[in-house]
Tab-separated table of C-alpha atoms and ligand atoms in Angstrom:
chain	number	residue	atom	x	y	z
A	1	MET	CA	93.650	64.461	40.352
A	2	LYS	CA	91.444	64.216	37.267
A	3	PRO	CA	93.218	65.654	34.203
A	4	ILE	CA	91.739	68.735	32.521
A	5	THR	CA	90.698	67.734	28.997
A	6	LYS	CA	87.804	70.120	28.279
A	7	ALA	CA	87.688	73.874	27.792
A	8	VAL	CA	84.532	75.972	27.575
A	9	PHE	CA	84.523	79.020	25.308
A	10	PRO	CA	81.559	81.352	25.812
A	11	VAL	CA	81.160	82.905	22.353
A	12	GLY	CA	77.589	84.125	22.470
A	13	GLY	CA	78.244	87.828	23.210
A	14	PHE	CA	77.441	90.670	20.832
A	15	GLY	CA	80.758	92.538	20.881
A	16	THR	CA	79.151	95.975	20.884
A	17	ARG	CA	82.520	97.661	21.457
A	18	PHE	CA	83.488	96.687	17.908
A	19	LEU	CA	80.342	97.806	16.104
A	20	PRO	CA	79.790	98.170	13.185
A	21	ALA	CA	82.253	95.320	12.393
A	22	THR	CA	80.453	92.949	14.768
A	23	LYS	CA	77.096	93.580	13.094
A	24	SER	CA	77.936	90.693	10.755
A	25	VAL	CA	81.252	89.279	12.031
A	26	PRO	CA	81.351	87.503	15.418
A	27	LYS	CA	83.760	89.355	17.709
A	28	GLU	CA	85.677	86.112	18.226
A	29	MET	CA	86.470	86.172	14.493
A	30	LEU	CA	88.092	89.627	14.518
A	31	THR	CA	91.689	89.143	13.499
A	32	LEU	CA	94.845	89.756	15.406
A	33	ILE	CA	97.421	89.873	12.558
A	34	ASP	CA	96.228	86.846	10.532
A	35	LYS	CA	94.271	84.697	12.951
A	36	PRO	CA	90.886	85.230	14.578
A	37	LEU	CA	90.909	85.876	18.334
A	38	ILE	CA	89.376	82.485	19.070
A	39	HIS	CA	92.273	80.762	17.303
A	40	TYR	CA	94.674	82.002	19.988
A	41	GLY	CA	92.497	80.719	22.846
A	42	VAL	CA	91.966	77.305	21.255
A	43	GLU	CA	95.660	77.000	20.406
A	44	GLU	CA	96.543	77.819	24.027
A	45	ALA	CA	94.156	75.089	25.218
A	46	ILE	CA	95.591	72.520	22.769
A	47	LYS	CA	99.149	73.373	23.820
A	48	SER	CA	98.041	72.832	27.431
A	49	GLY	CA	96.855	69.282	26.643
A	50	ILE	CA	93.118	69.984	26.232
A	51	ASP	CA	91.461	68.163	23.320
A	52	LYS	CA	87.752	68.890	23.719
A	53	MET	CA	86.531	72.412	23.050
A	54	ILE	CA	82.990	73.262	24.096
A	55	LEU	CA	81.777	76.402	22.376
A	56	ILE	CA	78.702	78.103	23.790
A	57	THR	CA	77.401	79.953	20.778
A	58	GLY	CA	74.403	82.001	19.795
A	59	ARG	CA	72.741	83.517	16.767
A	60	GLY	CA	75.054	84.881	14.088
A	61	LYS	CA	78.051	82.807	15.193
A	62	ARG	CA	78.192	80.199	12.442
A	63	ALA	CA	81.499	81.580	11.180
A	64	VAL	CA	83.082	80.262	14.398
A	65	ALA	CA	81.956	76.669	13.691
A	66	ASP	CA	83.034	76.952	10.046
A	67	TYR	CA	86.484	78.074	11.163
A	68	PHE	CA	87.131	74.822	13.037
A	69	ASP	CA	85.770	72.656	10.217
A	70	HIS	CA	87.395	71.586	6.949
A	71	SER	CA	86.390	73.587	3.892
A	72	TYR	CA	86.025	71.309	0.883
A	73	GLU	CA	85.727	74.260	-1.535
A	74	LEU	CA	88.834	75.991	-0.176
A	75	GLU	CA	90.837	72.770	-0.231
A	76	SER	CA	89.974	71.964	-3.840
A	77	LEU	CA	90.762	75.522	-4.889
A	78	LEU	CA	94.139	75.419	-3.125
A	79	ARG	CA	94.906	72.036	-4.742
A	80	PHE	CA	93.944	73.409	-8.156
A	81	LYS	CA	96.291	76.362	-7.648
A	82	GLY	CA	99.166	74.154	-6.456
A	83	LYS	CA	99.046	75.595	-2.939
A	84	GLU	CA	98.493	72.319	-1.072
A	85	ASN	CA	100.863	73.469	1.651
A	86	LEU	CA	98.236	75.963	2.849
A	87	ILE	CA	95.645	73.211	3.414
A	88	ALA	CA	97.381	71.614	6.389
A	89	ASP	CA	97.944	75.049	7.901
A	90	SER	CA	94.298	76.041	7.597
A	91	ASN	CA	93.150	72.726	9.158
A	92	ARG	CA	95.759	72.716	11.925
A	93	LEU	CA	93.364	73.351	14.811
A	94	SER	CA	90.372	71.511	13.283
A	95	ASP	CA	92.278	68.222	13.330
A	96	ARG	CA	93.756	68.481	16.806
A	97	ALA	CA	90.588	68.661	18.907
A	98	THR	CA	86.920	67.710	19.054
A	99	TYR	CA	84.572	70.692	18.890
A	100	ILE	CA	81.220	70.582	20.663
A	101	TYR	CA	78.680	73.350	20.048
A	102	ILE	CA	75.875	74.316	22.406
A	103	ARG	CA	73.541	77.222	21.689
A	104	GLN	CA	72.887	79.739	24.460
A	105	LYS	CA	69.348	80.650	23.528
A	106	ASN	CA	69.132	83.772	25.711
A	107	PRO	CA	72.033	86.153	26.355
A	108	LEU	CA	71.749	86.092	30.154
A	109	GLY	CA	75.396	86.548	31.072
A	110	LEU	CA	78.690	84.703	31.373
A	111	GLY	CA	77.488	82.473	34.227
A	112	HIS	CA	74.412	81.471	32.236
A	113	ALA	CA	76.656	80.616	29.254
A	114	ILE	CA	78.926	78.380	31.368
A	115	LEU	CA	75.915	76.572	32.854
A	116	ARG	CA	74.925	75.503	29.298
A	117	ALA	CA	78.003	73.204	29.308
A	118	GLU	CA	76.733	71.130	32.247
A	119	PRO	CA	75.314	68.245	30.118
A	120	VAL	CA	78.758	67.494	28.638
A	121	ILE	CA	80.956	67.984	31.725
A	122	GLU	CA	81.407	65.746	34.757
A	123	GLU	CA	84.903	66.720	35.872
A	124	PRO	CA	87.002	69.866	36.487
A	125	PHE	CA	87.363	71.920	33.297
A	126	ALA	CA	88.868	75.102	31.880
A	127	VAL	CA	87.106	78.301	30.775
A	128	VAL	CA	88.656	80.630	28.209
A	129	LEU	CA	87.364	84.148	27.491
A	130	THR	CA	88.656	84.812	23.999
A	131	ASP	CA	88.821	88.620	24.422
A	132	ASP	CA	91.782	88.044	26.715
A	133	ILE	CA	94.845	87.197	24.662
A	134	ILE	CA	97.796	86.196	26.809
A	135	ASP	CA	101.271	86.053	25.353
A	136	SER	CA	103.460	83.776	27.461
A	137	ALA	CA	106.316	81.299	27.116
A	138	ILE	CA	104.276	78.605	28.906
A	139	PRO	CA	100.555	78.653	27.958
A	140	VAL	CA	98.608	80.230	30.835
A	141	LEU	CA	96.159	77.314	31.041
A	142	LYS	CA	99.144	74.975	31.437
A	143	GLN	CA	100.515	77.193	34.226
A	144	MET	CA	97.099	77.057	35.901
A	145	MET	CA	96.851	73.270	35.554
A	146	ASP	CA	100.113	73.008	37.474
A	147	VAL	CA	98.526	75.053	40.300
A	148	TYR	CA	95.395	72.875	40.137
A	149	ASN	CA	97.522	69.707	40.343
A	150	LYS	CA	99.414	71.162	43.308
A	151	THR	CA	96.447	72.536	45.278
A	152	GLY	CA	93.520	70.391	44.108
A	153	GLY	CA	91.300	73.500	44.131
A	154	SER	CA	89.713	75.655	41.457
A	155	VAL	CA	92.029	78.314	40.009
A	156	VAL	CA	91.310	81.730	38.490
A	157	ALA	CA	93.938	83.784	36.666
A	158	ILE	CA	94.563	87.150	38.296
A	159	MET	CA	96.608	90.282	37.682
A	160	LYS	CA	97.141	93.593	39.441
A	161	VAL	CA	95.253	96.482	37.817
A	162	ASP	CA	95.258	100.281	38.171
A	163	LYS	CA	92.625	101.721	40.473
A	164	THR	CA	90.947	103.374	37.482
A	165	ASP	CA	90.380	99.952	35.894
A	166	ILE	CA	89.008	98.119	38.945
A	167	SER	CA	85.375	98.630	37.925
A	168	LYS	CA	85.959	96.670	34.663
A	169	TYR	CA	86.829	93.377	36.370
A	170	GLY	CA	85.952	90.720	38.903
A	171	ILE	CA	88.086	91.618	41.954
A	172	ILE	CA	89.287	89.174	44.618
A	173	GLU	CA	89.791	89.390	48.354
A	174	ALA	CA	92.541	86.933	49.159
A	175	GLU	CA	95.450	85.881	51.266
A	176	SER	CA	98.768	85.403	49.503
A	177	GLN	CA	100.309	81.955	49.886
A	178	ASP	CA	103.625	82.636	48.184
A	179	GLY	CA	103.256	85.835	46.140
A	180	THR	CA	101.799	84.072	43.074
A	181	ILE	CA	99.114	81.810	44.554
A	182	TYR	CA	96.349	83.435	46.635
A	183	LYS	CA	93.640	81.696	48.647
A	184	ILE	CA	90.430	83.503	47.692
A	185	LYS	CA	87.991	84.547	50.419
A	186	ARG	CA	85.602	86.561	48.286
A	187	LEU	CA	85.064	87.842	44.743
A	188	VAL	CA	83.090	90.882	43.641
A	189	GLU	CA	82.078	91.591	40.045
A	190	LYS	CA	83.016	95.082	38.823
A	191	PRO	CA	83.053	96.864	42.213
A	192	ASP	CA	83.234	100.567	42.807
A	193	PRO	CA	87.025	101.223	43.211
A	194	GLU	CA	86.440	102.870	46.613
A	195	ASN	CA	84.863	99.695	48.051
A	196	ALA	CA	86.943	97.116	46.150
A	197	PRO	CA	88.555	94.433	48.327
A	198	SER	CA	91.908	94.694	46.451
A	199	ASP	CA	93.467	95.626	43.116
A	200	LEU	CA	93.767	91.985	42.006
A	201	ALA	CA	91.535	91.388	39.000
A	202	VAL	CA	90.231	88.185	37.451
A	203	VAL	CA	91.470	87.616	33.899
A	204	GLY	CA	89.601	85.387	31.436
A	205	ARG	CA	91.116	81.991	32.306
A	206	TYR	CA	89.603	79.641	34.879
A	207	ILE	CA	90.025	76.018	36.022
A	208	LEU	CA	86.764	75.145	37.755
A	209	SER	CA	85.505	72.191	39.713
A	210	GLU	CA	82.312	70.737	38.194
A	211	SER	CA	80.583	71.825	41.410
A	212	ILE	CA	80.427	75.313	39.827
A	213	PHE	CA	77.231	74.206	38.034
A	214	GLY	CA	75.431	73.815	41.377
A	215	TYR	CA	76.610	77.264	42.488
A	216	LEU	CA	75.557	78.795	39.163
A	217	LYS	CA	72.042	77.438	39.728
A	218	GLN	CA	71.964	79.153	43.136
A	219	THR	CA	73.222	82.486	41.726
A	220	ASN	CA	70.683	85.263	41.375
A	221	PRO	CA	70.739	87.479	38.283
A	222	ASP	CA	72.400	90.891	38.804
A	223	LYS	CA	70.838	94.325	38.187
A	224	GLY	CA	71.252	93.832	34.444
A	225	ASP	CA	69.439	90.465	34.668
A	226	GLU	CA	72.680	88.565	33.969
A	227	ILE	CA	74.025	85.577	35.902
A	228	GLN	CA	77.630	86.389	36.707
A	229	LEU	CA	80.275	83.661	36.815
A	230	THR	CA	82.111	85.738	39.448
A	231	ASP	CA	79.104	85.535	41.807
A	232	ALA	CA	78.965	81.735	41.462
A	233	ILE	CA	82.728	81.417	42.099
A	234	ASN	CA	82.226	83.632	45.159
A	235	LEU	CA	79.662	81.133	46.479
A	236	MET	CA	82.047	78.292	45.694
A	237	ALA	CA	84.889	80.034	47.588
A	238	GLN	CA	82.730	80.014	50.752
A	239	ASN	CA	82.522	76.201	50.592
A	240	GLU	CA	85.615	74.846	48.869
A	241	PRO	CA	89.151	76.027	47.992
A	242	VAL	CA	89.491	78.542	45.160
A	243	TYR	CA	92.887	80.031	44.333
A	244	GLY	CA	93.928	83.143	42.467
A	245	PHE	CA	97.061	82.696	40.381
A	246	LYS	CA	99.302	85.532	39.185
A	247	PHE	CA	100.357	84.049	35.864
A	248	SER	CA	103.528	84.818	33.899
A	249	GLY	CA	102.781	86.519	30.604
A	250	LYS	CA	101.359	89.669	29.067
A	251	ARG	CA	97.597	89.983	28.791
A	252	TYR	CA	95.860	92.092	26.144
A	253	ASP	CA	92.208	93.124	26.360
A	254	CYS	CA	91.282	92.446	22.742
A	255	GLY	CA	87.655	93.160	23.550
A	256	SER	CA	88.626	96.854	23.474
A	257	LYS	CA	90.080	98.896	20.617
A	258	PRO	CA	93.187	100.091	22.550
A	259	GLY	CA	93.911	96.516	23.695
A	260	MET	CA	93.487	95.108	20.197
A	261	LEU	CA	95.747	97.835	18.800
A	262	GLU	CA	98.464	97.190	21.392
A	263	ALA	CA	98.332	93.436	20.754
A	264	THR	CA	98.533	94.004	16.994
A	265	ILE	CA	101.627	96.201	17.347
A	266	ASP	CA	103.364	93.886	19.834
A	267	PHE	CA	102.616	90.737	17.802
A	268	ALA	CA	103.767	92.447	14.593
A	269	LEU	CA	106.999	93.558	16.283
A	270	LYS	CA	107.720	89.896	17.049
A	271	ASP	CA	107.119	88.884	13.429
A	272	ASP	CA	110.201	89.156	11.202
A	273	ALA	CA	108.057	89.804	8.137
A	274	LEU	CA	106.189	92.716	9.778
A	275	LYS	CA	108.425	94.362	12.354
A	276	ASP	CA	110.119	96.821	9.975
A	277	THR	CA	106.747	97.983	8.665
A	278	VAL	CA	105.505	98.649	12.191
A	279	LYS	CA	108.640	100.574	13.141
A	280	ARG	CA	108.419	102.672	9.949
A	281	CYS	CA	104.753	103.488	10.597
A	282	ILE	CA	105.316	104.402	14.244
A	283	ASN	CA	108.147	106.770	13.376
A	284	ARG	CA	106.112	108.648	10.787
B	301	G1P	C1	84.445	89.157	32.446
B	301	G1P	C2	84.222	88.722	33.891
B	301	G1P	C3	85.108	89.523	34.835
B	301	G1P	C4	86.571	89.379	34.396
B	301	G1P	C5	86.730	89.789	32.925
B	301	G1P	C6	88.148	89.476	32.439
B	301	G1P	O1	83.970	90.476	32.303
B	301	G1P	O2	82.845	88.899	34.229
B	301	G1P	O3	84.966	89.060	36.146
B	301	G1P	O4	87.381	90.179	35.232
B	301	G1P	O5	85.810	89.072	32.086
B	301	G1P	O6	88.347	89.893	31.130
B	301	G1P	P1	83.672	91.137	30.842
B	301	G1P	O7	84.991	91.639	30.344
B	301	G1P	O8	83.091	90.080	29.993
B	301	G1P	O9	82.732	92.258	31.122
């Protein structure tokens, strides 16, 4: 089995749910406690053994590239102020991976963004949607790589959702293998809850065979003129094995205000320096 060493991060979206903040700050740079959302996704990939990050960016996203670079000005200022210890911390992720940037010139959907990575990928790879923050003892991508190594197929992270939330997700039709691994027969992007094939939703972590690029090229744009990754994976599932994996961990939808708020409170409660402040504020 070829090892997974590359992760694709589609970071071209507008983040309209966080306007006006996202008018000038990329949504991937919104902070959860003291780190931007994208930091968590990249750190998860590094901890899973991935060392090449492919970021599919767009206009107004330069702050993302700056974040994973060294900042000469910041470093000299920190040295001048005797705070050298902060330099290593701020460069921690920059030094542990290679970052490759590809511009998605037109915002034509998640599938279109992933297809931009084709020129730099020839083997199975991971996809991370940075809105989805997953807190887990074992990084979710690592858990998924274990399933990939065991099954040899593509793997999508899944979780059970309430009926009221079904229309926000890609939903799978599948047969359970052992209660955590499901063989996928079909996927539908954001179905009407009444016609949904199940209540098992796709979460923003994928391990995909490089054959996905061929399926993406065969995928027609949806009603909103976007090429959906879910539709391409559905085509793939008709021809080769694709598994759904119920991961261990708690997922937060940090692309929404309630999800970001919940993640902020939970992460602060786990932080010795912040937990008392959170408890005091909640009990007000
Ligand atoms: C995307 C995918 C969807 C998936 C979701 C997970 O949707 O298209 O299939 O269930 O991420 O977060 P988005 O949230 O970008 O609309």
